[in-house]
Amino acid sequence: MQRFCREDAPGTIYALSSGAPPAAIAIVRISGPEAGAVLCALAGALPVPRRATLRHLHDAAGARLDQALLLWFPGPSTATGEDLAELHLHGGRAVVRAVLDAIGALPGCRMAEPGEFTRRALLNGRIDLAQAEGLADLLEAESEQARIAALRMAEGGLSRRIGDWRTRLVALAAEIEAALEFGEELDDEALLPPAFDRALAVLHEEIADILRAPSAERLRDGFRVVIAGPANSGKSTLINALAEREVAIATPIPGTTRDSLEAPIAIGGTALLLTDTAGLRETSDVVEAIGVDRARAVIESADLVIWLGAIEDAPPRSVSVHGRNDIPGREATPSGYALGLSALTGQGMTALRDLIAAAASAEIRSDSLALNIRQRALLVDAERALAGTMTESDPLLQAEHLRAGRAAFDAVVGRADVEAVLDGLFARFCLGK
Ligand SMILES: Nc1nc2c(ncn2[C@@H]2O[C@H](COP(=O)(O)OP(=O)(O)O)[C@@H](O)[C@H]2O)c(=O)[nH]1
Ligand SMILES: [Mg+2]
């Protein structure tokens, strides 16, 4: 028996599930055995299931609270797997407070904790762990690609892949078991048919392919574009132009930027994290020297460096850009530079944006599932287990590797013991989700 719940009795929970009032409409959700009783107490009777119904709400003393649209979903085929009700109220602060107070005064009802509705959905088998994580990502998604990947995860995209992989892995394990039974009479060699190796290799490749896709964190935090080059080459002016705001102070004084400055932006639905860096130069200024060290570290971890220096000094993963080309004598772009631009006049900026967008979308494919750190670590385990099975010839050890692979799959969707990850996950949810 899996234990997703805490020790306390389930009870009936309620919360404001929509954003902070005042708003046009406020949605209060109620889940648990008393949800139907709450509707009866507030609205006099249960509405027809799954049909929006307009009713007046009253408190226990009979005072009118609001006129609201009610939704009644009897369990267990509901989002939480329990009886579930929704009240669509007028979204004023006093309305919401009065209705929440009235519900709280009813027996067996308490305010939900953040993520508790989703926790119950998980507890009741309505969603699995990977889907719950997808929901958390969906609530936090800020870019188109993060939204698409999170929605795919929340709708069970990864869970289905895991289910398919697990079935195939169990079939392979069964072949080994069968081979082991005959193996007592026969020589160990060539007991497994060639199809076994092929099926194993295909399974291994499918997992390796998903591991090559960008992570959920990367989709959320953005493709890292670092602007680097010598002092006074126009880096800070360029980040301000790209971000269309004053991210960094730009002055004619070399060494103005002493720390790395970040600006999240989006180009064409892709989240980007722009970083301005201190100019790379030898310096006796202690603070600037730390800034230069930071700049080197940031350049190391960049997905793309926009390099404003000499071609021969360009770091890896960089495109060299010939900046300040409005200055007389700098108009022509020397060979080797991807493009010439002026952050001051805007000339060449569209070409630079296009270039960054192309690099980012090549890296951040949205056609694949984006794994989070936990899922990735488990699938790395599964991938290693399959690789181990492929290189191993002893069927007993092969069977052991496959067992490890299956355990990793189970942990991704929460079939294994996952109590430890749940509190961290649900802490990320808003109240009422
Ligand atoms: N004419 C011209 N001047 C620029 C351009 N970009 C930056 N500058 C000037 O070059 C100096 C250094 O710019 P800054 O952005 O602070 O360079 P950083 O040290 O690399 O960050 C400032 O005086 C800027 O106004 C440009 O595209 N055209
Ligand atoms: Mg600067």
Coordinates of C-alpha atoms and ligand atoms in Angstrom, one line a residue:
M1 CA 0.0 0.0 0.0
Q2 CA 1.4 3.4 -1.0
R3 CA 1.2 6.1 1.6
F4 CA 0.8 9.5 -0.1
C5 CA -1.3 11.0 2.7
R6 CA -0.3 12.4 6.1
E7 CA -1.4 10.8 9.3
D8 CA -4.3 13.2 9.8
A9 CA -7.8 12.1 8.8
P10 CA -8.8 13.3 5.3
G11 CA -11.7 15.5 6.4
T12 CA -13.2 18.1 4.0
I13 CA -11.0 20.9 2.8
Y14 CA -11.9 24.2 1.2
A15 CA -9.9 27.1 -0.2
L16 CA -10.1 30.1 -2.5
S17 CA -8.7 28.6 -5.7
S18 CA -8.7 31.7 -7.8
G19 CA -6.4 34.7 -7.5
A20 CA -6.4 37.3 -4.7
P21 CA -9.6 39.3 -4.5
P22 CA -10.9 41.8 -5.5
A23 CA -11.6 40.2 -8.9
A24 CA -14.6 39.7 -11.1
I25 CA -15.2 36.2 -9.9
A26 CA -13.7 34.2 -7.0
I27 CA -13.8 30.4 -7.1
V28 CA -13.9 28.5 -3.9
R29 CA -13.3 24.7 -4.0
I30 CA -14.5 22.2 -1.4
S31 CA -13.3 18.6 -1.5
G32 CA -14.1 15.7 0.8
P33 CA -17.0 13.8 2.4
E34 CA -18.8 16.9 3.6
A35 CA -18.7 18.8 0.3
G36 CA -22.3 17.9 -0.5
A37 CA -23.4 18.9 3.0
V38 CA -21.7 22.2 2.6
L39 CA -23.6 22.9 -0.6
C40 CA -26.9 22.0 1.1
A41 CA -26.1 24.2 4.1
L42 CA -25.2 27.2 1.9
A43 CA -27.7 26.8 -1.0
G44 CA -30.5 24.8 0.5
A45 CA -30.2 21.8 -1.7
L46 CA -27.7 19.9 -3.9
P47 CA -27.7 21.1 -7.6
V48 CA -27.9 18.7 -10.5
P49 CA -24.4 17.1 -10.8
R50 CA -22.0 18.6 -13.3
R51 CA -24.4 21.4 -14.3
A52 CA -23.8 25.1 -13.5
T53 CA -26.6 26.2 -11.2
L54 CA -27.3 29.8 -10.0
R55 CA -28.3 29.9 -6.3
H56 CA -28.4 32.3 -3.4
L57 CA -26.1 31.4 -0.6
H58 CA -26.9 31.9 3.1
D59 CA -25.0 31.4 6.3
A60 CA -26.2 29.2 9.2
A61 CA -28.2 32.1 10.7
G62 CA -30.0 32.6 7.4
A63 CA -28.3 35.8 6.3
R64 CA -27.7 36.1 2.6
L65 CA -24.0 35.9 1.6
D66 CA -24.0 36.1 -2.2
Q67 CA -25.6 34.9 -5.4
A68 CA -23.3 32.3 -6.9
L69 CA -22.9 29.7 -9.6
L70 CA -22.5 26.3 -8.1
L71 CA -20.9 23.2 -9.5
W72 CA -21.4 19.8 -7.9
F73 CA -19.2 16.9 -8.8
P74 CA -20.0 13.7 -6.8
G75 CA -16.9 11.4 -6.3
P76 CA -15.0 9.4 -7.2
S77 CA -14.7 10.5 -10.8
T78 CA -13.6 14.0 -9.9
A79 CA -10.3 16.0 -10.0
T80 CA -9.5 15.0 -6.4
G81 CA -11.3 11.6 -6.4
E82 CA -13.6 12.8 -3.7
D83 CA -16.9 14.7 -3.6
L84 CA -16.0 18.1 -5.0
A85 CA -17.9 21.4 -5.1
E86 CA -17.1 24.7 -6.7
L87 CA -18.7 28.1 -5.8
H88 CA -18.2 30.9 -8.3
L89 CA -18.7 34.0 -6.2
H90 CA -18.7 37.7 -6.9
G91 CA -15.0 38.3 -6.3
G92 CA -15.1 41.0 -3.6
R93 CA -12.9 40.6 -0.5
A94 CA -15.9 40.7 1.9
V95 CA -17.9 38.3 -0.1
V96 CA -15.0 35.8 -0.2
R97 CA -14.3 36.2 3.5
A98 CA -18.0 35.8 4.5
V99 CA -18.4 32.6 2.4
L100 CA -15.1 31.1 3.6
D101 CA -16.1 31.9 7.2
A102 CA -19.5 30.3 6.7
I103 CA -17.9 27.1 5.3
G104 CA -15.3 27.0 8.1
A105 CA -18.2 27.1 10.7
L106 CA -19.6 23.9 9.3
P107 CA -18.6 20.6 10.9
G108 CA -15.7 18.6 9.4
C109 CA -14.4 21.4 7.3
R110 CA -11.0 23.0 7.4
M111 CA -8.9 25.3 5.2
A112 CA -6.8 23.4 2.7
E113 CA -3.0 23.5 2.8
P114 CA -1.1 24.6 -0.4
G115 CA -1.4 21.9 -3.0
E116 CA -3.7 19.8 -0.9
F117 CA -6.3 19.3 -3.6
T118 CA -3.6 17.9 -5.9
R119 CA -2.2 15.8 -3.1
R120 CA -5.6 14.2 -2.7
A121 CA -5.8 13.6 -6.5
L122 CA -2.5 11.8 -6.2
L123 CA -3.6 9.9 -3.0
N124 CA -6.7 8.7 -4.8
G125 CA -4.9 7.6 -7.9
R126 CA -6.5 10.3 -10.1
I127 CA -3.0 11.5 -11.2
D128 CA 0.5 10.1 -10.7
L129 CA 3.6 11.8 -9.4
A130 CA 5.0 12.9 -12.8
Q131 CA 1.6 14.4 -13.6
A132 CA 1.5 16.3 -10.3
E133 CA 5.0 17.7 -11.1
G134 CA 3.7 18.7 -14.5
L135 CA 0.9 20.6 -12.8
A136 CA 3.3 22.4 -10.6
D137 CA 5.4 23.4 -13.6
L138 CA 2.3 24.5 -15.5
L139 CA 1.4 26.9 -12.7
E140 CA 4.9 28.4 -12.8
A141 CA 5.2 28.4 -16.7
E142 CA 6.2 31.8 -18.0
S143 CA 7.1 31.0 -21.6
E144 CA 5.2 29.2 -24.4
Q145 CA 7.6 26.3 -24.4
A146 CA 7.5 25.9 -20.7
R147 CA 3.7 25.8 -20.9
I148 CA 3.6 23.3 -23.7
A149 CA 6.1 21.0 -22.0
A150 CA 4.4 21.2 -18.6
L151 CA 0.9 20.6 -20.1
R152 CA 2.2 17.5 -21.8
M153 CA 3.6 16.3 -18.5
A154 CA 0.4 17.1 -16.6
E155 CA -1.7 15.3 -19.1
G156 CA 0.4 12.1 -18.5
G157 CA 2.8 12.3 -21.5
L158 CA 5.7 11.0 -19.4
S159 CA 3.6 8.6 -17.4
R160 CA 2.4 6.9 -20.7
R161 CA 6.0 6.7 -21.9
I162 CA 7.1 5.2 -18.6
G163 CA 4.1 2.7 -18.7
D164 CA 5.1 1.6 -22.2
W165 CA 8.8 1.3 -21.3
R166 CA 7.9 -0.7 -18.2
T167 CA 5.8 -3.2 -20.1
R168 CA 8.6 -3.8 -22.6
L169 CA 11.1 -4.1 -19.9
V170 CA 9.0 -6.6 -18.0
A171 CA 8.7 -8.6 -21.2
L172 CA 12.5 -8.6 -21.6
A173 CA 12.9 -9.7 -18.0
A174 CA 10.5 -12.5 -18.6
E175 CA 12.6 -13.7 -21.5
I176 CA 15.6 -13.8 -19.2
E177 CA 13.7 -15.7 -16.5
A178 CA 12.7 -18.3 -19.1
A179 CA 16.3 -18.5 -20.4
L180 CA 17.5 -19.0 -16.8
E181 CA 15.1 -22.0 -16.4
F182 CA 16.5 -23.7 -19.5
G183 CA 20.0 -22.6 -18.7
E184 CA 20.4 -25.3 -16.1
E185 CA 20.5 -27.9 -18.9
L186 CA 22.0 -25.8 -21.7
D187 CA 25.1 -23.7 -22.2
D188 CA 24.6 -20.1 -21.1
E189 CA 25.6 -18.7 -24.5
A190 CA 23.0 -17.8 -27.1
L191 CA 20.0 -18.5 -24.9
L192 CA 18.4 -15.2 -25.7
P193 CA 17.1 -14.6 -29.2
P194 CA 18.7 -11.8 -31.3
A195 CA 15.3 -10.0 -31.0
F196 CA 16.1 -9.6 -27.3
D197 CA 19.2 -7.5 -28.0
R198 CA 17.4 -5.4 -30.6
A199 CA 14.4 -4.7 -28.3
L200 CA 16.8 -3.8 -25.5
A201 CA 18.8 -1.4 -27.7
V202 CA 15.7 0.3 -29.0
L203 CA 14.4 0.8 -25.5
H204 CA 17.8 2.1 -24.4
E205 CA 17.9 4.6 -27.3
E206 CA 14.4 5.9 -26.6
I207 CA 15.4 6.8 -23.0
A208 CA 18.7 8.3 -24.1
D209 CA 16.8 10.5 -26.5
I210 CA 14.5 11.9 -23.8
L211 CA 17.6 12.6 -21.7
R212 CA 19.1 14.6 -24.5
A213 CA 16.1 17.0 -24.5
P214 CA 16.3 20.2 -22.5
S215 CA 15.2 20.0 -18.9
A216 CA 12.0 21.4 -17.4
E217 CA 14.2 23.8 -15.3
R218 CA 15.9 25.0 -18.5
L219 CA 12.5 25.6 -20.2
R220 CA 11.4 27.5 -17.1
D221 CA 14.6 29.5 -16.4
G222 CA 15.5 30.1 -20.0
F223 CA 18.2 29.6 -22.6
R224 CA 21.3 31.3 -21.2
V225 CA 22.7 34.1 -23.4
V226 CA 25.8 35.8 -22.0
I227 CA 27.1 39.0 -23.4
A228 CA 30.9 39.2 -23.1
G229 CA 33.9 40.9 -24.4
P230 CA 36.6 43.3 -23.5
A231 CA 36.0 46.4 -21.3
N232 CA 34.1 49.2 -23.1
S233 CA 33.0 47.1 -26.1
G234 CA 29.4 48.0 -25.6
K235 CA 28.1 45.0 -23.6
S236 CA 26.0 46.9 -21.2
T237 CA 24.5 49.1 -23.9
L238 CA 23.7 45.9 -25.8
I239 CA 21.9 44.1 -23.0
N240 CA 19.8 47.2 -22.3
A241 CA 18.9 47.3 -26.0
L242 CA 17.9 43.6 -26.0
A243 CA 16.0 43.9 -22.8
E244 CA 14.5 47.2 -23.8
R245 CA 15.1 48.6 -20.3
E246 CA 18.1 49.8 -18.2
V247 CA 19.4 46.5 -16.9
A248 CA 23.0 47.7 -16.6
I249 CA 24.8 51.0 -16.3
A250 CA 26.6 51.9 -19.5
T251 CA 29.3 54.6 -19.4
P252 CA 32.4 55.5 -21.3
I253 CA 34.4 54.5 -18.2
P254 CA 36.0 51.1 -18.6
G255 CA 35.3 48.8 -15.7
T256 CA 31.8 50.2 -15.0
T257 CA 30.2 46.8 -14.9
R258 CA 31.7 44.8 -12.0
D259 CA 29.2 42.1 -11.4
S260 CA 27.1 39.8 -13.7
L261 CA 23.6 41.2 -14.2
E262 CA 20.7 39.1 -15.4
A263 CA 17.6 40.0 -17.4
P264 CA 15.0 37.4 -18.2
I265 CA 13.3 38.2 -21.6
A266 CA 11.3 36.2 -24.2
I267 CA 11.9 36.1 -27.9
G268 CA 9.3 34.3 -30.0
G269 CA 7.8 32.4 -27.1
T270 CA 11.2 31.2 -25.8
A271 CA 12.4 32.2 -22.4
L272 CA 15.9 33.6 -22.4
L273 CA 18.1 34.6 -19.5
L274 CA 20.4 37.4 -20.7
T275 CA 23.5 38.1 -18.6
D276 CA 25.8 41.1 -18.8
T277 CA 29.3 40.6 -17.6
A278 CA 32.3 42.6 -16.5
G279 CA 34.7 43.3 -19.3
L280 CA 37.5 40.8 -19.5
R281 CA 40.7 42.5 -18.7
E282 CA 43.6 42.5 -16.2
T283 CA 42.8 44.8 -13.3
S284 CA 44.2 45.9 -10.0
D285 CA 40.7 46.7 -8.7
V286 CA 39.8 43.9 -6.2
V287 CA 36.1 44.2 -6.9
E288 CA 36.4 44.3 -10.6
A289 CA 38.8 41.3 -10.5
I290 CA 36.1 39.3 -8.7
G291 CA 33.7 40.5 -11.4
V292 CA 36.0 39.3 -14.1
D293 CA 36.3 35.9 -12.5
R294 CA 32.5 35.7 -12.3
A295 CA 32.3 36.7 -16.0
R296 CA 34.5 33.8 -16.9
A297 CA 32.4 31.4 -14.9
V298 CA 29.2 32.7 -16.5
I299 CA 30.7 32.4 -19.9
E300 CA 31.6 28.7 -19.1
S301 CA 27.9 27.9 -18.3
A302 CA 26.4 29.8 -21.2
D303 CA 24.3 28.2 -23.9
L304 CA 25.3 31.0 -26.2
V305 CA 27.9 33.8 -25.8
I306 CA 27.4 37.0 -27.8
W307 CA 31.1 38.0 -28.1
L308 CA 32.0 41.6 -28.7
G309 CA 35.8 41.2 -28.8
A310 CA 38.4 40.1 -31.3
I311 CA 37.6 36.9 -33.3
E312 CA 40.7 35.1 -32.0
D313 CA 39.7 35.6 -28.4
A314 CA 36.1 34.3 -28.9
P315 CA 35.1 31.6 -26.2
P316 CA 33.4 28.3 -27.1
R317 CA 29.7 28.4 -28.0
S318 CA 30.0 32.1 -29.1
V319 CA 29.0 34.2 -32.0
S320 CA 31.2 37.1 -32.7
V321 CA 29.5 40.4 -33.3
H322 CA 31.0 43.6 -34.6
G323 CA 29.4 46.2 -32.4
R324 CA 29.3 50.0 -32.4
N325 CA 29.2 50.1 -36.2
D326 CA 27.7 53.6 -36.2
I327 CA 31.1 55.0 -35.3
P328 CA 33.0 56.3 -38.3
G329 CA 35.6 53.8 -39.4
R330 CA 33.7 50.9 -37.9
E331 CA 30.9 50.7 -40.5
A332 CA 32.2 47.6 -42.3
T333 CA 31.8 44.2 -40.6
P334 CA 35.2 42.4 -40.8
S335 CA 35.2 38.8 -42.0
G336 CA 34.5 36.2 -39.4
Y337 CA 31.9 38.2 -37.6
A338 CA 28.3 36.9 -37.7
L339 CA 27.0 40.4 -38.0
G340 CA 27.6 44.0 -37.4
L341 CA 25.3 46.1 -35.2
S342 CA 24.9 49.3 -33.3
A343 CA 23.0 49.1 -30.0
L344 CA 22.8 52.9 -30.1
T345 CA 21.0 53.3 -33.5
G346 CA 19.4 49.8 -33.5
Q347 CA 20.9 48.8 -36.8
G348 CA 21.5 45.0 -36.9
M349 CA 19.5 44.4 -33.7
T350 CA 16.7 42.5 -35.5
A351 CA 19.3 40.2 -37.1
L352 CA 20.9 39.6 -33.7
R353 CA 17.4 38.8 -32.1
D354 CA 16.7 36.4 -35.0
L355 CA 20.1 34.7 -34.5
I356 CA 19.5 34.3 -30.8
A357 CA 16.0 32.9 -31.3
A358 CA 17.3 30.4 -33.9
A359 CA 20.0 29.2 -31.5
A360 CA 17.5 28.9 -28.6
S361 CA 14.8 27.1 -30.5
A362 CA 17.4 24.6 -32.0
E363 CA 18.4 23.8 -28.4
I364 CA 15.0 24.1 -26.7
R365 CA 12.8 21.8 -28.8
S366 CA 9.3 21.8 -27.6
D367 CA 8.4 18.5 -29.3
S368 CA 9.8 16.5 -26.5
L369 CA 9.1 15.9 -22.8
A370 CA 11.1 18.1 -20.5
L371 CA 12.3 16.2 -17.4
N372 CA 12.9 17.8 -14.1
I373 CA 16.0 17.0 -12.0
R374 CA 14.3 14.2 -10.1
Q375 CA 12.9 12.5 -13.2
R376 CA 16.1 13.0 -15.0
A377 CA 18.2 11.3 -12.3
L378 CA 15.9 8.3 -12.3
L379 CA 15.9 8.0 -16.0
V380 CA 19.7 8.2 -16.0
D381 CA 19.5 5.2 -13.6
A382 CA 17.2 3.4 -16.0
E383 CA 19.4 4.2 -18.9
R384 CA 22.5 2.9 -17.1
A385 CA 20.6 -0.2 -16.1
L386 CA 19.7 -1.0 -19.7
A387 CA 23.3 -0.2 -20.9
G388 CA 24.5 -2.6 -18.2
T389 CA 22.1 -5.3 -19.4
M390 CA 23.4 -4.8 -22.9
T391 CA 27.1 -5.3 -22.0
E392 CA 26.4 -8.1 -19.5
S393 CA 26.4 -11.7 -20.7
D394 CA 25.4 -13.5 -17.5
P395 CA 21.6 -13.7 -17.5
L396 CA 21.5 -13.6 -13.7
L397 CA 23.2 -10.2 -13.7
Q398 CA 21.2 -9.0 -16.7
A399 CA 18.0 -9.8 -14.7
E400 CA 19.4 -7.8 -11.8
H401 CA 20.0 -4.8 -14.1
L402 CA 16.5 -5.0 -15.5
R403 CA 15.1 -5.0 -12.0
A404 CA 17.0 -1.8 -11.2
G405 CA 15.6 -0.3 -14.4
R406 CA 12.0 -1.2 -13.4
A407 CA 12.5 0.3 -10.0
A408 CA 13.7 3.6 -11.6
F409 CA 10.6 3.7 -13.8
D410 CA 8.3 3.0 -10.9
A411 CA 9.9 5.8 -8.9
V412 CA 9.3 8.4 -11.7
V413 CA 5.5 7.9 -11.5
G414 CA 5.4 7.3 -7.8
R415 CA 4.7 3.6 -7.8
A416 CA 7.7 3.3 -5.4
D417 CA 7.9 4.9 -2.0
V418 CA 8.1 8.6 -2.7
E419 CA 6.9 10.2 0.6
A420 CA 10.1 12.3 0.8
V421 CA 9.5 14.2 -2.5
L422 CA 5.8 15.0 -1.8
D423 CA 6.2 17.7 0.8
G424 CA 8.7 19.6 -1.4
L425 CA 6.5 19.2 -4.4
F426 CA 3.2 20.4 -2.8
A427 CA 4.9 23.3 -1.1
R428 CA 5.3 24.7 -4.7
F429 CA 1.5 24.8 -5.3
C430 CA -0.7 27.7 -4.5
L431 CA -3.5 27.5 -2.0
G432 CA -6.6 26.1 -3.5
K433 CA -4.9 23.9 -6.1
Ligands
LIG1 N1 28.5 55.0 -30.9 C1 28.2 54.0 -30.1 N2 28.6 53.9 -28.8 C2 28.3 52.9 -28.1 C3 27.6 51.8 -28.6 N3 27.4 50.9 -27.6 C4 28.1 51.3 -26.5 N4 28.6 52.6 -26.8 C5 29.3 53.4 -25.9 O1 30.5 52.8 -25.5 C6 30.8 53.1 -24.1 C7 30.9 51.8 -23.4 O2 29.7 51.1 -23.4 P1 29.2 50.0 -22.3 O3 27.9 49.5 -22.8 O4 29.3 50.6 -21.0 O5 30.4 49.0 -22.6 P2 30.8 47.7 -21.7 O6 31.9 48.2 -20.8 O7 31.2 46.7 -22.6 O8 29.6 47.3 -20.8 C8 29.6 53.9 -23.7 O9 30.1 55.3 -23.7 C9 28.6 53.7 -24.7 O10 27.7 54.8 -24.8 C10 27.1 51.8 -30.0 O11 26.5 50.9 -30.5 N5 27.5 52.9 -30.7
MG2 MG 29.4 47.1 -18.9

